[in-house]
mmCIF file of C-alpha atoms in Angstrom:
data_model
loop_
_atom_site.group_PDB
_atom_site.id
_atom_site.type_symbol
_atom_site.label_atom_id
_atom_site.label_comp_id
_atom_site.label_asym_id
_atom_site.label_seq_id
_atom_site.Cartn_x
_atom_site.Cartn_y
_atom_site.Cartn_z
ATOM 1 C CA UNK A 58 0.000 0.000 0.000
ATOM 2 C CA UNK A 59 1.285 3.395 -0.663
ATOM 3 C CA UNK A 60 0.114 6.644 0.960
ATOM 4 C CA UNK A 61 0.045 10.054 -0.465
ATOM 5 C CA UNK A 62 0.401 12.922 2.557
ATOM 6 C CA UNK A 63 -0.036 16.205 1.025
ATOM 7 C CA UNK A 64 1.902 17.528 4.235
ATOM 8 C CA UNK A 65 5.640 17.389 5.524
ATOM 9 C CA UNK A 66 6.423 14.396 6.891
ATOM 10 C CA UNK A 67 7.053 16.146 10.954
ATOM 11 C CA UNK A 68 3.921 16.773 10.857
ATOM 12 C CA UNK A 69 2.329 13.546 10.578
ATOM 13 C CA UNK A 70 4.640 11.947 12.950
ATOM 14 C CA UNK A 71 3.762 14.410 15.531
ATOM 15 C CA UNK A 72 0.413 12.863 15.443
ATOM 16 C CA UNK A 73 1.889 9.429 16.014
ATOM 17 C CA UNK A 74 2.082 8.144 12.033
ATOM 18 C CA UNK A 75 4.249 5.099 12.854
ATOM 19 C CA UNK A 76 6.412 2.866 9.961
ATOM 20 C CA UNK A 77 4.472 -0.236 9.142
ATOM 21 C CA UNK A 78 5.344 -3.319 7.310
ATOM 22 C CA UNK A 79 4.060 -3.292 3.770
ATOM 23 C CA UNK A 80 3.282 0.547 3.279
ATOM 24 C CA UNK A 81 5.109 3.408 2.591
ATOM 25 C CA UNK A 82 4.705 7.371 2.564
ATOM 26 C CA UNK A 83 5.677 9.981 0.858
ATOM 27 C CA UNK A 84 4.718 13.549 2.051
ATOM 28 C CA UNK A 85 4.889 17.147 0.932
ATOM 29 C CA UNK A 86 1.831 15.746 -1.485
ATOM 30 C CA UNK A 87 0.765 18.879 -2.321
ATOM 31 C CA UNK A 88 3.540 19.512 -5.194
ATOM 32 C CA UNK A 89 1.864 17.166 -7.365
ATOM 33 C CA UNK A 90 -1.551 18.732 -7.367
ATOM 34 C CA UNK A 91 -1.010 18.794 -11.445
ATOM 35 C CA UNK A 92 0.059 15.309 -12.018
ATOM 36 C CA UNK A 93 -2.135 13.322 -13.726
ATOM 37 C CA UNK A 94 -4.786 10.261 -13.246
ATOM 38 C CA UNK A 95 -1.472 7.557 -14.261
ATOM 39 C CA UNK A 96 0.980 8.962 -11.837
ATOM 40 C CA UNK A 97 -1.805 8.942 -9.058
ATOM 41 C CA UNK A 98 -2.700 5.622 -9.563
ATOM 42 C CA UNK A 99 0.517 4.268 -7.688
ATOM 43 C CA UNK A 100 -1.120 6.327 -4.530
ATOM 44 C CA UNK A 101 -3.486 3.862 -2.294
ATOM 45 C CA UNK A 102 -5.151 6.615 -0.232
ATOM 46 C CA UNK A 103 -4.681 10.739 -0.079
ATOM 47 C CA UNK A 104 -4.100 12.301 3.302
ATOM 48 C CA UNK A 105 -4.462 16.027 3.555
ATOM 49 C CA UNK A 106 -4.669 18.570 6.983
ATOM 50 C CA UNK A 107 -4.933 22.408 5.964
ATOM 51 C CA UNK A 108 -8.483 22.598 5.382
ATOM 52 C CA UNK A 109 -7.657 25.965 3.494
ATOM 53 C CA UNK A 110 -4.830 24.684 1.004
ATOM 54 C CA UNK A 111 -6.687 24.623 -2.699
ATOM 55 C CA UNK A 112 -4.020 22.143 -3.402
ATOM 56 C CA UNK A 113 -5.897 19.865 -1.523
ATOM 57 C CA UNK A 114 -9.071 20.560 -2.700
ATOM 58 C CA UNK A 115 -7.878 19.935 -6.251
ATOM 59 C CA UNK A 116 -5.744 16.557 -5.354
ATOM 60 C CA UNK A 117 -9.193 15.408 -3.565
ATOM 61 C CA UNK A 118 -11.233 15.824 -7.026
ATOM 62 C CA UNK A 119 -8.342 14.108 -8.785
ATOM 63 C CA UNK A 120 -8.123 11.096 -6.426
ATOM 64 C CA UNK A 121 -12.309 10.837 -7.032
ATOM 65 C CA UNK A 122 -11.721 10.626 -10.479
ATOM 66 C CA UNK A 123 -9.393 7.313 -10.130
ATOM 67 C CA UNK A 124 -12.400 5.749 -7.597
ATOM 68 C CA UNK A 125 -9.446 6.585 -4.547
ATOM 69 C CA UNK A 126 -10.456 7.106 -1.057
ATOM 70 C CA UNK A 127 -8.977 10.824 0.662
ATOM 71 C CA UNK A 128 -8.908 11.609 3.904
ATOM 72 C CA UNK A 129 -8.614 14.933 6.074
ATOM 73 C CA UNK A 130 -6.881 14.928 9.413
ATOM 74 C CA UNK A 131 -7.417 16.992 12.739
ATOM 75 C CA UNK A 132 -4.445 17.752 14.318
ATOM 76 C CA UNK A 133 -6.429 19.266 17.943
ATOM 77 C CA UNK A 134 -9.885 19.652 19.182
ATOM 78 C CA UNK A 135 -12.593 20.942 17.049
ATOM 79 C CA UNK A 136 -13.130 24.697 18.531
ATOM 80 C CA UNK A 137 -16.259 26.175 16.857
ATOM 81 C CA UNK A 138 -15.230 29.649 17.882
ATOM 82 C CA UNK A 139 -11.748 29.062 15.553
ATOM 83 C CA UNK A 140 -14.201 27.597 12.867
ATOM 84 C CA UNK A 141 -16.417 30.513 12.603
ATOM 85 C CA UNK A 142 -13.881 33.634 13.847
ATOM 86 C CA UNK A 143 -10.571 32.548 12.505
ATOM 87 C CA UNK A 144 -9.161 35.465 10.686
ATOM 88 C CA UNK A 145 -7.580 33.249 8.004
ATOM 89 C CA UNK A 146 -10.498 30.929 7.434
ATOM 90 C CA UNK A 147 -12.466 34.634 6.981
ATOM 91 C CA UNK A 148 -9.943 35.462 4.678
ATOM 92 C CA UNK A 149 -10.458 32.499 2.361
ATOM 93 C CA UNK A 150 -13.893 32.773 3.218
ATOM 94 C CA UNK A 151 -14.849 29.075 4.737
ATOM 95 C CA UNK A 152 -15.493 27.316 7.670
ATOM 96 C CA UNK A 153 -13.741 25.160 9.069
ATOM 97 C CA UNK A 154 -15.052 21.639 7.975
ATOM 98 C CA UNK A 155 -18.287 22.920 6.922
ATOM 99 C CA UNK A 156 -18.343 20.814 4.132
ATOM 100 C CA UNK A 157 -15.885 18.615 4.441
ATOM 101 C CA UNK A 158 -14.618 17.598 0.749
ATOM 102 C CA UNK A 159 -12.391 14.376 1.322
ATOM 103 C CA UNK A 160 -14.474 10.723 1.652
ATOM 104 C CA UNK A 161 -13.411 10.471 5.238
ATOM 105 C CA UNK A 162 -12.645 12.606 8.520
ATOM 106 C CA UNK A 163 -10.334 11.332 11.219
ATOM 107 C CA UNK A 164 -10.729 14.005 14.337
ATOM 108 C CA UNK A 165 -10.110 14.159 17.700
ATOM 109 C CA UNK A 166 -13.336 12.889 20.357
ATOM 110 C CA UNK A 167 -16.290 10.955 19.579
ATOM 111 C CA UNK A 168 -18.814 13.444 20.080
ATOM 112 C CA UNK A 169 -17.329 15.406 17.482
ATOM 113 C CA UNK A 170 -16.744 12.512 15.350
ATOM 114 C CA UNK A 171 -20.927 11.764 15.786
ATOM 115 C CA UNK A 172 -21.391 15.346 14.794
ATOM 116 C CA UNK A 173 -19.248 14.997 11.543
ATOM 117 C CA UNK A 174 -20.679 11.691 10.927
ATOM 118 C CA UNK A 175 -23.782 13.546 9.757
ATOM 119 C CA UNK A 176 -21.581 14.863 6.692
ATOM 120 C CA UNK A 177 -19.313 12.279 6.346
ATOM 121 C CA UNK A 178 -18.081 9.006 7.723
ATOM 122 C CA UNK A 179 -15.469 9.951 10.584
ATOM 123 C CA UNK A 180 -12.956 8.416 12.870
ATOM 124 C CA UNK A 181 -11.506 9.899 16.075
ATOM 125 C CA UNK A 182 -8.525 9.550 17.907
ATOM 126 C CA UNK A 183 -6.242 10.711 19.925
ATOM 127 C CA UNK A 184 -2.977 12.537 18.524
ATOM 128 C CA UNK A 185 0.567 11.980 20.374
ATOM 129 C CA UNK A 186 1.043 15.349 20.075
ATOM 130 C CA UNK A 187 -1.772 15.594 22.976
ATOM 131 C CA UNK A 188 -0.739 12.931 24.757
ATOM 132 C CA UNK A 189 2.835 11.649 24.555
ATOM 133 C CA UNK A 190 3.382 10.628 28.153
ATOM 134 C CA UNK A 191 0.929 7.429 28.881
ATOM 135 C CA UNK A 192 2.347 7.097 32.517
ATOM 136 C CA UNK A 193 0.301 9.059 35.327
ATOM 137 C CA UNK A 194 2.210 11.920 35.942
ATOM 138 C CA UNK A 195 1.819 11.962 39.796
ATOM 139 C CA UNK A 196 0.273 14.801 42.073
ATOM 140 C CA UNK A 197 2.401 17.339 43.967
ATOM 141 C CA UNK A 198 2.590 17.272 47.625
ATOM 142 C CA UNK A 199 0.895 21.076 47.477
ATOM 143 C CA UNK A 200 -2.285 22.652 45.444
ATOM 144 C CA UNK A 201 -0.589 25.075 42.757
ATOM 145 C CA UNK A 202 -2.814 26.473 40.205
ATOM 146 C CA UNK A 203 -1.376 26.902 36.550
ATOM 147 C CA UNK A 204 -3.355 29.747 34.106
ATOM 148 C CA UNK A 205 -2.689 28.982 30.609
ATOM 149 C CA UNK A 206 -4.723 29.453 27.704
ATOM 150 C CA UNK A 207 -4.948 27.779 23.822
ATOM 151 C CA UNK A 208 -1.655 29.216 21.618
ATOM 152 C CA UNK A 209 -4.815 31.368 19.620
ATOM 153 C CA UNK A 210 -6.989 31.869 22.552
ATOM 154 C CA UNK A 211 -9.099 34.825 20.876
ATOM 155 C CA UNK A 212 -10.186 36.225 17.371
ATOM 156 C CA UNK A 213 -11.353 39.932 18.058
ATOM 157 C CA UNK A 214 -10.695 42.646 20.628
ATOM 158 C CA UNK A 215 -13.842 41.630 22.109
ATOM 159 C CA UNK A 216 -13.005 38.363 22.670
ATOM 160 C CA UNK A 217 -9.370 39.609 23.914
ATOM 161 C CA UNK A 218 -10.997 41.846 26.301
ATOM 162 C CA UNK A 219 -13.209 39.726 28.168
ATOM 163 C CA UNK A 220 -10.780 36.868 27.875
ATOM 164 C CA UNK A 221 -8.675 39.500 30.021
ATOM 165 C CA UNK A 222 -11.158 40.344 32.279
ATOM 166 C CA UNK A 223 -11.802 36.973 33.562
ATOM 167 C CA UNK A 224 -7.895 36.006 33.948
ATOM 168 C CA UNK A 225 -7.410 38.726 35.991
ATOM 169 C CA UNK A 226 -10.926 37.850 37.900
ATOM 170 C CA UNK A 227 -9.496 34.726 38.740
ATOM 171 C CA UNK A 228 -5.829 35.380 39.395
ATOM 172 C CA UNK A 229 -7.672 38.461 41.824
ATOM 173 C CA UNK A 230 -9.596 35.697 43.766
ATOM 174 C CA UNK A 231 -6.165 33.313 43.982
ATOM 175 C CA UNK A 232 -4.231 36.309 45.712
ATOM 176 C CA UNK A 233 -6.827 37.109 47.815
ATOM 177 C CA UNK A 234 -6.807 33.775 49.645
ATOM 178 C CA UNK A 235 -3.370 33.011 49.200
ATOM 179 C CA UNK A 236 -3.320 30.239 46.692
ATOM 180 C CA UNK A 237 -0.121 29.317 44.958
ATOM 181 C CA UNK A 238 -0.248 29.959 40.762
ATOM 182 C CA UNK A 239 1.703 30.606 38.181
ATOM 183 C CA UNK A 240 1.078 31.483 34.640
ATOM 184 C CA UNK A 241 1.910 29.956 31.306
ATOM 185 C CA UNK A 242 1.027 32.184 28.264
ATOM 186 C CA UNK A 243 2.717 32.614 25.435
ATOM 187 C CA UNK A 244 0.990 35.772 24.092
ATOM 188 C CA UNK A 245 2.893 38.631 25.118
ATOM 189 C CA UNK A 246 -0.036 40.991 24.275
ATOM 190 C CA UNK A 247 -2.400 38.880 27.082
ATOM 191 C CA UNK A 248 0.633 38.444 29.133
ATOM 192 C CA UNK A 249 1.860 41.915 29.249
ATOM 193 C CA UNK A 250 -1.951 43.293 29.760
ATOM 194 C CA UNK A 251 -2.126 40.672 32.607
ATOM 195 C CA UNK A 252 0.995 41.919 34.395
ATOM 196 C CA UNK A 253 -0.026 45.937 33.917
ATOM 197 C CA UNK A 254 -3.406 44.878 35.610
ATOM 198 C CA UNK A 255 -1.440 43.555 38.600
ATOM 199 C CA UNK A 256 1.121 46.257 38.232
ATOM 200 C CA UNK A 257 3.705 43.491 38.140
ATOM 201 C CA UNK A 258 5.246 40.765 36.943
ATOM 202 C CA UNK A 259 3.468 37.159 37.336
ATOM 203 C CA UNK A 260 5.664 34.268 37.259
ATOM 204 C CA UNK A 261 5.174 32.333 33.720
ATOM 205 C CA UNK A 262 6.352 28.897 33.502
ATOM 206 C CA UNK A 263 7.309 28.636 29.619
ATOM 207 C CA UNK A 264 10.734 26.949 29.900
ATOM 208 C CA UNK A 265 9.544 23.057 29.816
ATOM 209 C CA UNK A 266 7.142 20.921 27.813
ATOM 210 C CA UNK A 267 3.931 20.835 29.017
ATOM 211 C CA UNK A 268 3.732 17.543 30.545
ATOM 212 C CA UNK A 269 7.070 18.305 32.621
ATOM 213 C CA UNK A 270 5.490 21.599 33.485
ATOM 214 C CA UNK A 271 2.433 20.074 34.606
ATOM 215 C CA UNK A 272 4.107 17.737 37.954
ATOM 216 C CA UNK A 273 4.006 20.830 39.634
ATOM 217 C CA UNK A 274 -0.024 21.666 39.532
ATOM 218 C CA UNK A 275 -2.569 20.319 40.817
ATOM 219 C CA UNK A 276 -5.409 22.465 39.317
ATOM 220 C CA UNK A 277 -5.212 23.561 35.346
ATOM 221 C CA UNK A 278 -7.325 26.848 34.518
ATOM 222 C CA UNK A 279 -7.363 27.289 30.962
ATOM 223 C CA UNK A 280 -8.957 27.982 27.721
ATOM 224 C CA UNK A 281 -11.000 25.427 25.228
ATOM 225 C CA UNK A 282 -7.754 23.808 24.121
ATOM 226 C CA UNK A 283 -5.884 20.278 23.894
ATOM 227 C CA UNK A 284 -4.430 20.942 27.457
ATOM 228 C CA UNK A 285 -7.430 20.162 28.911
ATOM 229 C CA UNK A 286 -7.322 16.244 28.012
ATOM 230 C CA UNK A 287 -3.514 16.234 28.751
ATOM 231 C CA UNK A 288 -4.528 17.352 32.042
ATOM 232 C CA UNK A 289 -7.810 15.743 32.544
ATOM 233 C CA UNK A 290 -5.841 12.512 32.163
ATOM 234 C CA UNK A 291 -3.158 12.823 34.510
ATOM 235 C CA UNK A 292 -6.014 13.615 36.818
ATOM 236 C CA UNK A 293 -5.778 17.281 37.393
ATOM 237 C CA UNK A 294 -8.959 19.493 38.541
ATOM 238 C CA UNK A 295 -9.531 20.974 34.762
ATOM 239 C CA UNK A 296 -11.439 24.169 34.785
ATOM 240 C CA UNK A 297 -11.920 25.959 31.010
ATOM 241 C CA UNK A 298 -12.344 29.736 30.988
ATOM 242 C CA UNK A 299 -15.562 30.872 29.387
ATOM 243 C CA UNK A 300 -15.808 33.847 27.290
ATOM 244 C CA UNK A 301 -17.642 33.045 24.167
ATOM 245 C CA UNK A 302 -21.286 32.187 23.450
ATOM 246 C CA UNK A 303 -20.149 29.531 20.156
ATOM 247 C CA UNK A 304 -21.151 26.260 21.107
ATOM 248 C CA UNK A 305 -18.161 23.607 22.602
ATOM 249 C CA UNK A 306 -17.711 20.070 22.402
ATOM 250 C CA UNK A 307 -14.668 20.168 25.288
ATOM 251 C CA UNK A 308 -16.133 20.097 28.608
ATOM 252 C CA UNK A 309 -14.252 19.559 31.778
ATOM 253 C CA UNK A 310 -14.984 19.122 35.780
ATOM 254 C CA UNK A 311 -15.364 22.519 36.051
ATOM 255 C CA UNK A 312 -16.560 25.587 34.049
ATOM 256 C CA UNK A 313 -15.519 29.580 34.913
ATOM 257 C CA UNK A 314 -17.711 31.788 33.016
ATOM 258 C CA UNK A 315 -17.215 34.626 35.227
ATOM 259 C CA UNK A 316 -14.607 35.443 39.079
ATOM 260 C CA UNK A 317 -18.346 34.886 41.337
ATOM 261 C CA UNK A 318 -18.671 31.226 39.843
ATOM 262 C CA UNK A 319 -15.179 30.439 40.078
ATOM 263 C CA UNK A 320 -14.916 31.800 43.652
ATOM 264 C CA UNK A 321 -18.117 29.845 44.777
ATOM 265 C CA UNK A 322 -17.013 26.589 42.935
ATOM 266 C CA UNK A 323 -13.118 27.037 44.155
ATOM 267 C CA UNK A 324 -12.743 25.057 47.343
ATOM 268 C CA UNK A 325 -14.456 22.141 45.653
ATOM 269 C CA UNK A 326 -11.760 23.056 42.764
ATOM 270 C CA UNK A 327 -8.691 22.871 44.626
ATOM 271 C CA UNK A 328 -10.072 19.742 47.124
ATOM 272 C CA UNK A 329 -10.080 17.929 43.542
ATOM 273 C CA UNK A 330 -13.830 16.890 44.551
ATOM 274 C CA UNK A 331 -13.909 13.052 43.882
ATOM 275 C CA UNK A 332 -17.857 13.644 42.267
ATOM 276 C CA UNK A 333 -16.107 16.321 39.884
ATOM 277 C CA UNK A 334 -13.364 14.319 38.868
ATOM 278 C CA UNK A 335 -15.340 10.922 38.181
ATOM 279 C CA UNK A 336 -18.215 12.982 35.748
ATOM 280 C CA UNK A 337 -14.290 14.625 34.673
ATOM 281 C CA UNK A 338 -13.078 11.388 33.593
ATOM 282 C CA UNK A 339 -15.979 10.124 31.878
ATOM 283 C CA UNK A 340 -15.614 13.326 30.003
ATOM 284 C CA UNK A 341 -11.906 12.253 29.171
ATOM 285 C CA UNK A 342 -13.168 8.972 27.647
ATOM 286 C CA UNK A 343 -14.620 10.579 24.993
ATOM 287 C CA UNK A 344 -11.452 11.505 24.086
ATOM 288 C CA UNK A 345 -9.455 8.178 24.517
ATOM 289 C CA UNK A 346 -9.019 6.089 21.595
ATOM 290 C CA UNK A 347 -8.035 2.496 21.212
ATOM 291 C CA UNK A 348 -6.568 3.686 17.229
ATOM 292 C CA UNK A 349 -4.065 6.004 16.785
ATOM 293 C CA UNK A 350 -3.534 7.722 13.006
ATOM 294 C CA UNK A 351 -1.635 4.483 11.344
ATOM 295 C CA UNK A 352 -4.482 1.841 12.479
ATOM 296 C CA UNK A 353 -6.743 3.925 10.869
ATOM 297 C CA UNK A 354 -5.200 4.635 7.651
ATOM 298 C CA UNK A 355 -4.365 1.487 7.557
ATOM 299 C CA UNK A 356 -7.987 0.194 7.584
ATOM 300 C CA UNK A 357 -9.215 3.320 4.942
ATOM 301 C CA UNK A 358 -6.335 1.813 2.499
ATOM 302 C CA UNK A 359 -8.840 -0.626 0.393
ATOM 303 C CA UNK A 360 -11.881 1.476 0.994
ATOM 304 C CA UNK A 361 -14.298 2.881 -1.997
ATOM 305 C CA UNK A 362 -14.582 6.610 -1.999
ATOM 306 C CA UNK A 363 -18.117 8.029 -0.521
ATOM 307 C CA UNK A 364 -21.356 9.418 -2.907
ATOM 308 C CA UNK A 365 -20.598 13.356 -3.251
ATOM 309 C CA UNK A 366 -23.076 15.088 -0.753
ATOM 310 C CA UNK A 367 -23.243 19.337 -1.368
ATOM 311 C CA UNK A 368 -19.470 19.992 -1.499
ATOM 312 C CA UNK A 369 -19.547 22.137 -4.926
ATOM 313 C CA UNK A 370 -19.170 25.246 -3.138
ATOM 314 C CA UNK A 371 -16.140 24.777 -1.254
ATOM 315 C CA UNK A 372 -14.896 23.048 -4.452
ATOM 316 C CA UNK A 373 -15.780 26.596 -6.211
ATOM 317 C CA UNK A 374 -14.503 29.063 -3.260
ATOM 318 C CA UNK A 375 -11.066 26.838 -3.485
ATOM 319 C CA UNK A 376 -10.780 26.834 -6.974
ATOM 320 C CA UNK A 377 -11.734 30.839 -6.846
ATOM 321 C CA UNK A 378 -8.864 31.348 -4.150
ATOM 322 C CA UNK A 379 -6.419 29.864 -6.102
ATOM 323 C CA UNK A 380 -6.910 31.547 -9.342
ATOM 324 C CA UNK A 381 -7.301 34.696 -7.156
ATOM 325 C CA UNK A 382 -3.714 34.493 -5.578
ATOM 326 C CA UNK A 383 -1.024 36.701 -6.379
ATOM 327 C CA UNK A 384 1.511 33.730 -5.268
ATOM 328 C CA UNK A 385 2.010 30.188 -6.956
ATOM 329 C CA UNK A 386 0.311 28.095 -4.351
ATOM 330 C CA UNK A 387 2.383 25.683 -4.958
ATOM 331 C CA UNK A 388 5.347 28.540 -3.508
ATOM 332 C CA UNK A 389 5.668 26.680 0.004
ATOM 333 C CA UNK A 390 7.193 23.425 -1.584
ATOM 334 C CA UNK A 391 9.574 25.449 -3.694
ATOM 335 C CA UNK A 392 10.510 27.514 -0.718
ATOM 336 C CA UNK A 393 11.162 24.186 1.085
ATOM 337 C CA UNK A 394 13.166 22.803 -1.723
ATOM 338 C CA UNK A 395 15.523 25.865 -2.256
ATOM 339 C CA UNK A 396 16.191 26.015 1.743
ATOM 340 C CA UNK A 397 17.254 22.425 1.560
ATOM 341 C CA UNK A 398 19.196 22.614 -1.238
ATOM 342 C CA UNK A 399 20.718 25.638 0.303
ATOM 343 C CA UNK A 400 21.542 23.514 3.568
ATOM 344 C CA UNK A 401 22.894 20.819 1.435
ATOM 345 C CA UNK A 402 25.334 23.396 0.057
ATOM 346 C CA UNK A 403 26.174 24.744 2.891
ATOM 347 C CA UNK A 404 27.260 20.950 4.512
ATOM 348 C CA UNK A 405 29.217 20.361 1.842
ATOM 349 C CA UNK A 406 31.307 23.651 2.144
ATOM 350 C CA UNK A 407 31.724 22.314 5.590
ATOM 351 C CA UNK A 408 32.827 19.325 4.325
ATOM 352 C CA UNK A 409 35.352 20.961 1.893
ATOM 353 C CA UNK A 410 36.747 22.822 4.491
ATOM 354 C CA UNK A 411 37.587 20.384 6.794
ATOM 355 C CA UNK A 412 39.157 18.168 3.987
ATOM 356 C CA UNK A 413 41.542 21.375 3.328
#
């Protein structure tokens, strides 16, 4: 079986694509959005991720026409506030997954699997990415709180705003009743604002990976985001920040929509309430998934591409973004090619040198 990934090959492997016997890969797919039907052919099954890339679009139609089954990947939860409000999806005028063009849709949680499922047949599963440490990560002796928030965690000012008033609601009740926290945000706008409201500067724990960050809290307060499982499974109190009115999938033990709430709901927060955590971890099964990314394309190798339901539109805006672009899209795999020719070049000047 061989696999066409329209994507770099880190990528995929981030999400846990393992080697198997009897198939083989080969990524950066998207140059060859102009080959034709006989050069396809030797391709089993078409991978794709960037929902926006008309290169994708195009190799999907192509792989149709040869009866061969395509498939989209998630790479984190489904947020419908990034769907709807995400200035590049605006800018190419979609949303995300709404339709969904490839035969098949491998995402992350059942729930929004069984929501997909109404447009097209769909998988979940659980990235590594999300979860590369399977061993409990054990409790610290002492409740610390750790603030943190989705890499993107707004769209609009408004959104920025009240995403700032509530951090600083919360952080406000913390210091009030001398609970240990730290921050970890990587926006220096929301980090900066959050300092100037406390007319300091908060600690932010940024210089380890997540998981190693994460033996020293107890309690994880953060935005709609793939740290929520992460934490949810090594059995931290999970509370998500609410400042939106989209709908969510993610849910968690607890909810902050404004400082009251989280001030009424914080002693059973920090006591990691047993009743919290079990409805918590039944949440977190949703999540769990007995096949990662390989078992699954694996079993879509063989399979017979779907009926088309109403995709023509996104076919049409992808097509129209494409001709509209005052780039080559296919500019991204020759800027990859010329920087690793360029670091070839420069090795072998190393080389030379040292021979001298």
């Amino acid at each position: 079986m061989r696999i066409l990934f329209s994507e770099h090959e880190e990528y995929y492997r981030d999400l846990g694509l393992k080697n198997v016997p009897n198939i083989s890969y080969v990524f950066n797919g998207s140059r060859f959005y102009k080959k034709n039907d006989c050069f396809l052919k030797r391709f089993d099954l078409f991978v794709c991720a960037f929902y926006t890339m008309p290169h994708n679009v195009m190799l999907t139609i192509k792989f149709k026409g040869i009866n061969k089954p395509s498939v989209i990947v998630s790479d984190g939860i489904f947020d419908f506030s990034n769907a709807l409000e995400n200035p590049m999806l605006k800018k190419y005028n979609v949303i995300m997954y709404h339709p969904i063009v490839q035969d098949y849709l491998i995402c992350v949680g059942s729930k929004e699997a069984a929501y997909f499922s109404n447009r097209v047949t769909s998988f979940n599963y659980l990235p590594t990415r999300v979860l590369s440490k399977t061993n409990m990560i054990p409790l610290p002796s002492k409740n610390k709180v750790l603030i943190t928030t989705a890499n993107t965690a707004y769209f609009n000012q408004i959104e920025f705003n009240a995403l700032l008033v509530l951090i600083s609601g919360v952080i406000d009740c913390l210091v009030e009743l001398s609970v240990d926290f730290s921050l970890r945000i990587y926006d220096e706008v929301l980090l900066e604002s959050i300092n100037e409201s406390f007319s300091g500067t908060l600690n932010n724990d940024i210089s380890t990976s997540f998981e190693s960050c994460l033996e020293s809290y107890s309690n994880i307060v953060t935005t709609p985001s793939s740290i929520a499982i992460t934490s949810m499974y090594h059995k931290r109190a999970v509370a998500l920040l609410i400042y939106r009115d989209n709908p969510m999938f993610l849910q968690s033990g607890w909810l902050i929509p404004t400082r009251k709430v989280f001030e009424s709901s914080l002693d059973s927060f920090l006591d990691l309430d047993a009743k919290r955590l079990d409805i918590q971890h039944n949440i977190l099964k949703t999540y769990l998934s007995e096949n990662g990314i390989t078992e699954l394309l694996f079993n879509l190798g063989g399979a017979v591409p779907s009926s088309d339901n109403d995709r023509s539109s996104h076919i049409n805006i992808s097509y129209f973004n494409m001709l509209n672009s005052k780039f080559n899209f296919n500019i991204e795999w020759l800027v990859r090619k010329v920087y690793l020719r360029f670091k070839n070049i420069q090795l072998l000047k190393k080389i030379r040198l040292k021979i001298k």
